[in-house]
mmCIF file of C-alpha atoms and ligand atoms in Angstrom:
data_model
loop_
_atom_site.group_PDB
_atom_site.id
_atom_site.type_symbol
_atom_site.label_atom_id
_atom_site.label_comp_id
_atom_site.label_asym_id
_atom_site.label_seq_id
_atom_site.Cartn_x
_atom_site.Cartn_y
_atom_site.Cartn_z
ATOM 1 C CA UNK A 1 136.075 150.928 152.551
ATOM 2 C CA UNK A 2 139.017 151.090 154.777
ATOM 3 C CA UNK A 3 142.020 148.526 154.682
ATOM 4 C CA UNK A 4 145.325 148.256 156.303
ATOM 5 C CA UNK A 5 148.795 146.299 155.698
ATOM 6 C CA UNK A 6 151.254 145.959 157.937
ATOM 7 C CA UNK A 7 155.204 145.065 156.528
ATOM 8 C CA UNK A 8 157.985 143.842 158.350
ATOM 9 C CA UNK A 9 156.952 145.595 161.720
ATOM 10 C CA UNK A 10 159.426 145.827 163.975
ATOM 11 C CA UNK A 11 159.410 147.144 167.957
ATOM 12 C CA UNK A 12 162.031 147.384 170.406
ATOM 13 C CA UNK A 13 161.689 149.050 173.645
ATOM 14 C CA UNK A 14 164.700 150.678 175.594
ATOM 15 C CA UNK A 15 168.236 150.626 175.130
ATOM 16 C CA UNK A 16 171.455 148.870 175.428
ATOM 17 C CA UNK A 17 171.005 145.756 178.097
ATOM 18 C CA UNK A 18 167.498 146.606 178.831
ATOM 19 C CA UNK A 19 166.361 146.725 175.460
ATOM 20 C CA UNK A 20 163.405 144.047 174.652
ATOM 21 C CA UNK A 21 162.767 143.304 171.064
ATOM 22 C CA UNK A 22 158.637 142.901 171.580
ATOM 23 C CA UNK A 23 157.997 142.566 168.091
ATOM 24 C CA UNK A 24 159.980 140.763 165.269
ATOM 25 C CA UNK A 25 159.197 141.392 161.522
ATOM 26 C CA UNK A 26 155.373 141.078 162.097
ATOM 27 C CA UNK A 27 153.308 141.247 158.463
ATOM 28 C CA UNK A 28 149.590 141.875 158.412
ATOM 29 C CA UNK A 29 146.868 142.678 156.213
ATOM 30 C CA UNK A 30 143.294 143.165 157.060
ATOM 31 C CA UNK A 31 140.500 143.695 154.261
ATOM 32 C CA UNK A 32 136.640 144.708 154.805
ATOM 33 C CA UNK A 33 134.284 142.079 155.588
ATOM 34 C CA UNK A 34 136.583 140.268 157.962
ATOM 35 C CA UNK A 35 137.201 139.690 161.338
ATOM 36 C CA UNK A 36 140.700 138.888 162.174
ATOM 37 C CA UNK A 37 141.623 137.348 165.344
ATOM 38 C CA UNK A 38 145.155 137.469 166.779
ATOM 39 C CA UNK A 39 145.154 135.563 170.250
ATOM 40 C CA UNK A 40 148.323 135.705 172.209
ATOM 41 C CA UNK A 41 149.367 134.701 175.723
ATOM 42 C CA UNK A 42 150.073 138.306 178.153
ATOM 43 C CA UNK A 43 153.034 139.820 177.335
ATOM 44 C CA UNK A 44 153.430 138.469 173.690
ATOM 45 C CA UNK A 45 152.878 141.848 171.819
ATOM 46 C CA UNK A 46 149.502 142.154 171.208
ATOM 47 C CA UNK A 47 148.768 145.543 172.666
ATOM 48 C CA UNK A 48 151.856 146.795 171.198
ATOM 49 C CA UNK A 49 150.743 145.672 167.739
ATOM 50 C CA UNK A 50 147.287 147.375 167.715
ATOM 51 C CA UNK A 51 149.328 150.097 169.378
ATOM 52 C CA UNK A 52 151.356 150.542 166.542
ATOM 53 C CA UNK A 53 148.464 149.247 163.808
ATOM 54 C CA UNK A 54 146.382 152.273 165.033
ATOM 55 C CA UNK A 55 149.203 154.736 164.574
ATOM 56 C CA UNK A 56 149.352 155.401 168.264
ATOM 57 C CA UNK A 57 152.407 154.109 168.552
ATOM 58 C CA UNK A 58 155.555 154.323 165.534
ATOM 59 C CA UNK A 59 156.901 151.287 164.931
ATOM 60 C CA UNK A 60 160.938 150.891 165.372
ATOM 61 C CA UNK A 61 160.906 149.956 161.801
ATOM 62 C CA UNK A 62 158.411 148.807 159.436
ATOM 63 C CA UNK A 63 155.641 150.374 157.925
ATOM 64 C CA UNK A 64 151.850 150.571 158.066
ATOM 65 C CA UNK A 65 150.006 151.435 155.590
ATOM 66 C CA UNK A 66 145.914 152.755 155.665
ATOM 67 C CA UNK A 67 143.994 152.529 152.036
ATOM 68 C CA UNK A 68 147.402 152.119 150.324
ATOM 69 C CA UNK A 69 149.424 155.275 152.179
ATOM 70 C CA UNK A 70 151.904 154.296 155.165
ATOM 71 C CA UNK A 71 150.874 156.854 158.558
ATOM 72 C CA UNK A 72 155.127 157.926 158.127
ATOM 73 C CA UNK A 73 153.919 159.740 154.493
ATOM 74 C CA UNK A 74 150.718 161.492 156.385
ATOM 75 C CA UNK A 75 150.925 165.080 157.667
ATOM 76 C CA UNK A 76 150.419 164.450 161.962
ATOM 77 C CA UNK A 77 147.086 166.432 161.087
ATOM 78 C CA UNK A 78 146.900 163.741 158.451
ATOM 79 C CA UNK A 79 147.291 161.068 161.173
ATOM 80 C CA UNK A 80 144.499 162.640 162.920
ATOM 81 C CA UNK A 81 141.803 162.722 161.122
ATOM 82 C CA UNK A 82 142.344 159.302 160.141
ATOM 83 C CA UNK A 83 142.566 157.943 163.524
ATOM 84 C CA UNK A 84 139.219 160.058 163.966
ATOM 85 C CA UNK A 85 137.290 159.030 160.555
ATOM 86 C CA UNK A 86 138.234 155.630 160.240
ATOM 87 C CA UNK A 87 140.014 153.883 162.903
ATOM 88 C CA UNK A 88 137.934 152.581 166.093
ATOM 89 C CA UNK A 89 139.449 151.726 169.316
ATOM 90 C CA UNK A 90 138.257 149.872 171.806
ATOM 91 C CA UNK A 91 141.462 149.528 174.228
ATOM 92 C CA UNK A 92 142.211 146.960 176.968
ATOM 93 C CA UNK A 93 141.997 150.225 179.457
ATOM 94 C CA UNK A 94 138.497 151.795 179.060
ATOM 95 C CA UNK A 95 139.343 155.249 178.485
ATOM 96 C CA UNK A 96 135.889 156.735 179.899
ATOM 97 C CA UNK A 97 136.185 160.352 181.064
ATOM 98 C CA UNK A 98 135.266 159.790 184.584
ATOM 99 C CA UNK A 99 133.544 162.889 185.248
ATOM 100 C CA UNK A 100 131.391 162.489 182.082
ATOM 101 C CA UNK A 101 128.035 160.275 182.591
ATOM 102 C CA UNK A 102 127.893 157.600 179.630
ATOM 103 C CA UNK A 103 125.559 159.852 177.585
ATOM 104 C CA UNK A 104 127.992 162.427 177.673
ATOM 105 C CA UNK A 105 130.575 160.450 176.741
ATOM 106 C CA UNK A 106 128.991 159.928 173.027
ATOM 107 C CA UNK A 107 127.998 163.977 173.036
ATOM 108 C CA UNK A 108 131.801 164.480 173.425
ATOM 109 C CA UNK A 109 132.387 162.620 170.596
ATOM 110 C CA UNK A 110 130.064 164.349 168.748
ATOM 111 C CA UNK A 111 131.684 167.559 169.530
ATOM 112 C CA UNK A 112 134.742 166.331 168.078
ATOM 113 C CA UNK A 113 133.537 164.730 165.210
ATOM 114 C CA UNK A 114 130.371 166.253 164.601
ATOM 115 C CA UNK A 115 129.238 164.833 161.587
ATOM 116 C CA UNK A 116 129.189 160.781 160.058
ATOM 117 C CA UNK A 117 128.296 159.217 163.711
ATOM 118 C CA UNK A 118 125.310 156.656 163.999
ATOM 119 C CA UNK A 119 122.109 158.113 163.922
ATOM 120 C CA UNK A 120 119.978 158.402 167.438
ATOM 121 C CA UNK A 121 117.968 154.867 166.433
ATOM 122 C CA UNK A 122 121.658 153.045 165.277
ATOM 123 C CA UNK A 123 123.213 154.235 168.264
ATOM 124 C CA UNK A 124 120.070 152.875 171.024
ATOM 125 C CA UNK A 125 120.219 149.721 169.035
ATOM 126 C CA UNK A 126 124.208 148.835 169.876
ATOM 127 C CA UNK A 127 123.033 150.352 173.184
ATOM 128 C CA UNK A 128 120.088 147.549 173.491
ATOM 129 C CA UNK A 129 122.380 144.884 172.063
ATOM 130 C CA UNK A 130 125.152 145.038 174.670
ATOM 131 C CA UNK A 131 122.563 145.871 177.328
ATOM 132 C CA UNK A 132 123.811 149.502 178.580
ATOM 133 C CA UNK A 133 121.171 151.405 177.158
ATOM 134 C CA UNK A 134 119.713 151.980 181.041
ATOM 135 C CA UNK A 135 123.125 153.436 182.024
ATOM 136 C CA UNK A 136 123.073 156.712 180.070
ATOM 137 C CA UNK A 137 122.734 158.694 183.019
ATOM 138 C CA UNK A 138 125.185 156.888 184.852
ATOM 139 C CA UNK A 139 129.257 157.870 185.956
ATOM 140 C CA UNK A 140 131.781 155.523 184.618
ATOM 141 C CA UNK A 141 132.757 154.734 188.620
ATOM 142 C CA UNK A 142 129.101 154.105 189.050
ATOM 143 C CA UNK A 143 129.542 151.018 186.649
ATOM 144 C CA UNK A 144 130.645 147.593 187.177
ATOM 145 C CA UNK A 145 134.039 146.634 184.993
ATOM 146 C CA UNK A 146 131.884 144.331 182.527
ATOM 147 C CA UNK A 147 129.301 148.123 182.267
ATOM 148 C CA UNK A 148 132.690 150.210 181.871
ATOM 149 C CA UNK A 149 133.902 147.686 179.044
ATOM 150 C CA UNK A 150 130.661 147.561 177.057
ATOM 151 C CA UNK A 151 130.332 151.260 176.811
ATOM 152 C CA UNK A 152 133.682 151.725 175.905
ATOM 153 C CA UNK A 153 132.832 149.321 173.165
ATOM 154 C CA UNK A 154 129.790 151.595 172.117
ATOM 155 C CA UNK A 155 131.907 154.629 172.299
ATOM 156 C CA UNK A 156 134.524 153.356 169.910
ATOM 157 C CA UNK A 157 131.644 152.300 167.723
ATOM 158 C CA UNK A 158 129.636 155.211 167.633
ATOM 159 C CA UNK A 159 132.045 157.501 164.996
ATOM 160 C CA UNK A 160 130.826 154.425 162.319
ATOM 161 C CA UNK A 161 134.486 153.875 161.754
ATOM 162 C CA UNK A 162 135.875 151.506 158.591
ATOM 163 C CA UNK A 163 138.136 149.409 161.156
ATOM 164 C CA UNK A 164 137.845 148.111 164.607
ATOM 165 C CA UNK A 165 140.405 147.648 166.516
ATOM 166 C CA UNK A 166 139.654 145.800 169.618
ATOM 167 C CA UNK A 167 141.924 144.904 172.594
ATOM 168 C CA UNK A 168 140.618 141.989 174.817
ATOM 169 C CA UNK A 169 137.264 143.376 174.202
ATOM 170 C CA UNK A 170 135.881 140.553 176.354
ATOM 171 C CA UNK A 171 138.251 140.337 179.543
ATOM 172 C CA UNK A 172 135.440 141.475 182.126
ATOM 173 C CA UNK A 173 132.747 139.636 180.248
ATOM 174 C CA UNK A 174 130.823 136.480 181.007
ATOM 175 C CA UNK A 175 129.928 133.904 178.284
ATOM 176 C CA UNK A 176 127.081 135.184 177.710
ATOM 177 C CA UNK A 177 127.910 138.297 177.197
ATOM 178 C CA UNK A 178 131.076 137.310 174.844
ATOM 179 C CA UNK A 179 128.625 135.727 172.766
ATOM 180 C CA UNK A 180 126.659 138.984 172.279
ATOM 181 C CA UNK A 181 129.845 140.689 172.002
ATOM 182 C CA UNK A 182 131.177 138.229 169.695
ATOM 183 C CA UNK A 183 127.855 138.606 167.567
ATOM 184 C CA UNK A 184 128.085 142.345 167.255
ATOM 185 C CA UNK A 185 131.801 142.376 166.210
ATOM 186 C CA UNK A 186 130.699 139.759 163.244
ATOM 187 C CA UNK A 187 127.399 141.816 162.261
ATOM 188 C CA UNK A 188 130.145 145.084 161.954
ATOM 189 C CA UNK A 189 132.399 142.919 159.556
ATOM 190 C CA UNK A 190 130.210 140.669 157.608
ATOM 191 C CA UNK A 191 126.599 143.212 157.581
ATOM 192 C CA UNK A 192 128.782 146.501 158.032
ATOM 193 C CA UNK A 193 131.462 145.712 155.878
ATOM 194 C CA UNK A 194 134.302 146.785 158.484
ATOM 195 C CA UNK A 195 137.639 145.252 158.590
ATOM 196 C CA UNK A 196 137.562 144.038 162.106
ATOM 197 C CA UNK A 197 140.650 142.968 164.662
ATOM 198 C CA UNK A 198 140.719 141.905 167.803
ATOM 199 C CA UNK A 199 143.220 141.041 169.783
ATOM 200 C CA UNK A 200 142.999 138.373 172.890
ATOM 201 C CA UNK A 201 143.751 135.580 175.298
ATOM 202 C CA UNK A 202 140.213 134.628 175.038
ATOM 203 C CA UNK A 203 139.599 131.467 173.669
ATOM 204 C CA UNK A 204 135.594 131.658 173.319
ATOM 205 C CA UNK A 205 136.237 134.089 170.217
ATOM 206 C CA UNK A 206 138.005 131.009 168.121
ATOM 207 C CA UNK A 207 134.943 130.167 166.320
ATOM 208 C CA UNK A 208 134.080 133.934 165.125
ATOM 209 C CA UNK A 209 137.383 134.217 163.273
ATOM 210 C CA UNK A 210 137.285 134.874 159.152
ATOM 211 C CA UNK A 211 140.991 134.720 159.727
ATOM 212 C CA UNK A 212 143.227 133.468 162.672
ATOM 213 C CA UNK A 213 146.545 134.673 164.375
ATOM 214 C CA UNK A 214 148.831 133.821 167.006
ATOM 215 C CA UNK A 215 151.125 136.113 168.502
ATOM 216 C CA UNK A 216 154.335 134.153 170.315
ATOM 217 C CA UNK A 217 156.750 136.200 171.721
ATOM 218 C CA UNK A 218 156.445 139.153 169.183
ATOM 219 C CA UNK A 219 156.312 136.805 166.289
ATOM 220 C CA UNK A 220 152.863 136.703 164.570
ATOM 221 C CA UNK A 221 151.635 133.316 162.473
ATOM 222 C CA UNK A 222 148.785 132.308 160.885
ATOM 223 C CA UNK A 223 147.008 129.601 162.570
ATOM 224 C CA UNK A 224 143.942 127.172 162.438
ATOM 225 C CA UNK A 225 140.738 127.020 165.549
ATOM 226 C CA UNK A 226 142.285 123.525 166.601
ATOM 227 C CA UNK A 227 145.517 125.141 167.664
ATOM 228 C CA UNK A 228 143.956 128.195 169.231
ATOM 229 C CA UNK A 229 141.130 126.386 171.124
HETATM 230 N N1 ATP B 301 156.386 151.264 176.647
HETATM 231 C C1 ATP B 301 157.029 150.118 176.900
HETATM 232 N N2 ATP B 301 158.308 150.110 177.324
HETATM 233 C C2 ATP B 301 158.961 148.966 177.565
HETATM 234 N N3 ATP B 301 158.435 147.745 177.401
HETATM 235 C C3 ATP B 301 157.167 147.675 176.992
HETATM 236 C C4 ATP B 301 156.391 148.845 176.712
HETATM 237 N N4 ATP B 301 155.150 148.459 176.296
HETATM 238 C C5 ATP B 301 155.169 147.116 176.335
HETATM 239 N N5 ATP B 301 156.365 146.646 176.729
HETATM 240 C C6 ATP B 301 156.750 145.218 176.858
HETATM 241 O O1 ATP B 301 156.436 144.592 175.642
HETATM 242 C C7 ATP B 301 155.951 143.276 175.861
HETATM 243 C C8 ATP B 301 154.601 143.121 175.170
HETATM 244 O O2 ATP B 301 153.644 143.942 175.812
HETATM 245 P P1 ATP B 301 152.139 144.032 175.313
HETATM 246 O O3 ATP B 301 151.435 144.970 176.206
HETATM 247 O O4 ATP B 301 152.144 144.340 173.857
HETATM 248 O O5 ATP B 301 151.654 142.532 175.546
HETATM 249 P P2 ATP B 301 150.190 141.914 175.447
HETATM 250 O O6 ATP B 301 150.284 140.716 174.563
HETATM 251 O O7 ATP B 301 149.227 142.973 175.075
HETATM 252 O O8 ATP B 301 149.911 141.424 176.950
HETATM 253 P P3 ATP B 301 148.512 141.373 177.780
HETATM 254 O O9 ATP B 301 147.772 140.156 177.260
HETATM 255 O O10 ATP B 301 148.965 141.176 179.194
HETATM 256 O O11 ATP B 301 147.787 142.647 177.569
HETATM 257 C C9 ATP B 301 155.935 143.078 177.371
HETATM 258 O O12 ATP B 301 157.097 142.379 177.740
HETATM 259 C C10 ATP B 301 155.939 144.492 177.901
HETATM 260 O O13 ATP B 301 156.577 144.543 179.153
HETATM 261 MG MG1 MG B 302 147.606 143.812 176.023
#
């Protein structure tokens, strides 16, 4: 099982007097079995973390490190099939291939990672779960935002990956929908064993937390639900 540490981060966008320090010595660590919450007003670095967590983005300086080897001593191909074995995304924009209906989207996937997905009966039960299963033959600009958001979410769980990374998973949801949401991202860490993060503004997710964040202006502390809430 997958886990990830993240030491003495550091990210600073452009140069000179437009240069914005966005995050400042950020350390992380997230195990299997846990959900991790880091909530964070807009603009405080949360994307940018997950960003750089995922190995999308390479940190200024600091290091991350996946099952005890930093992405900076990984081959790019390395990198790759890392990102596509064990890391799942499910970013703040949806990423659906617009000209793919939403059971293509997961037959892509399976072209590019053709073996270690969920099986047909896993896959229909996330799909039954967060309610989409009667959009398969659907086009993502048939969907409303809160359809577009949930298959994303299905998407990035569908390779079975060892961590979630989630980005405002729940922006276009309503309540009760987050709680379903909310429920599924729990079963994955505590009945899956995944180490699970998501990142928010959302204050419904508080109670789900194994371990709570808050990101302030690019510095990340550990907090407690009464401060959060
Ligand atoms: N590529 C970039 N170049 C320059 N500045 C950037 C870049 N990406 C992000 N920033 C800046 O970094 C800061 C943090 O952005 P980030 O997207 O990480 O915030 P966030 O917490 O995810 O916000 P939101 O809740 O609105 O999604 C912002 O001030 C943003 O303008
Ligand atoms: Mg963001």
């Amino acid at each position: 099982m997958s886990s990830f540490s993240v030491k003495n981060v550091n990210q600073i966008f452009g140069t000179g007097t437009a240069e914005v320090h966005v995050l400042h010595d950020v350390n992380f660590e997230a195990e299997p079995s846990t959900l991790s919450l880091i909530m964070g007003p807009s603009g405080s670095g949360k994307s940018t973390f997950l960003s750089i967590v995922g190995g999308l983005l390479t940190p200024t300086s600091g290091t991350v490190e996946v099952n005890g080897l930093s992405y900076n001593e990984r081959s790019k191909k390395e990198r790759d099939a890392l990102r596509l074995d064990s890391i799942g995304f499910v970013l703040q924009a949806y990423h659906l291939l617009p000209y793919l209906t939403v059971a293509d989207q997961f037959k892509l996937v399976d072209k590019i990672k053709p073996q270690g997905n969920l099986s047909r009966e896993a896959l229909t039960d996330v799909l039954e779960t967060l309610g989409i299963k009667d959009l398969l033959n659907k086009y993502p600009g048939e969907l409303s935002g809160g359809q577009q958001q949930r298959v994303a979410i299905a998407r990035a769980l569908y390779p079975d990956p060892a961590i979630i990374l989630a980005d405002e998973p729940t922006a276009a949801l309503d309540s009760a929908r987050v709680a379903i949401i909310v429920k599924l991202l729990k079963d994955l860490a505590v009945k899956h064993h995944k180490a699970v993060v998501v990142v928010t503004h959302d204050g419904r997710l508080v109670d789900s937390a194994d371990r709570l964040y808050e990101m302030k202006d690019g510095y990340l502390t550990k907090s407690t639900p009464e401060v959060s809430r």
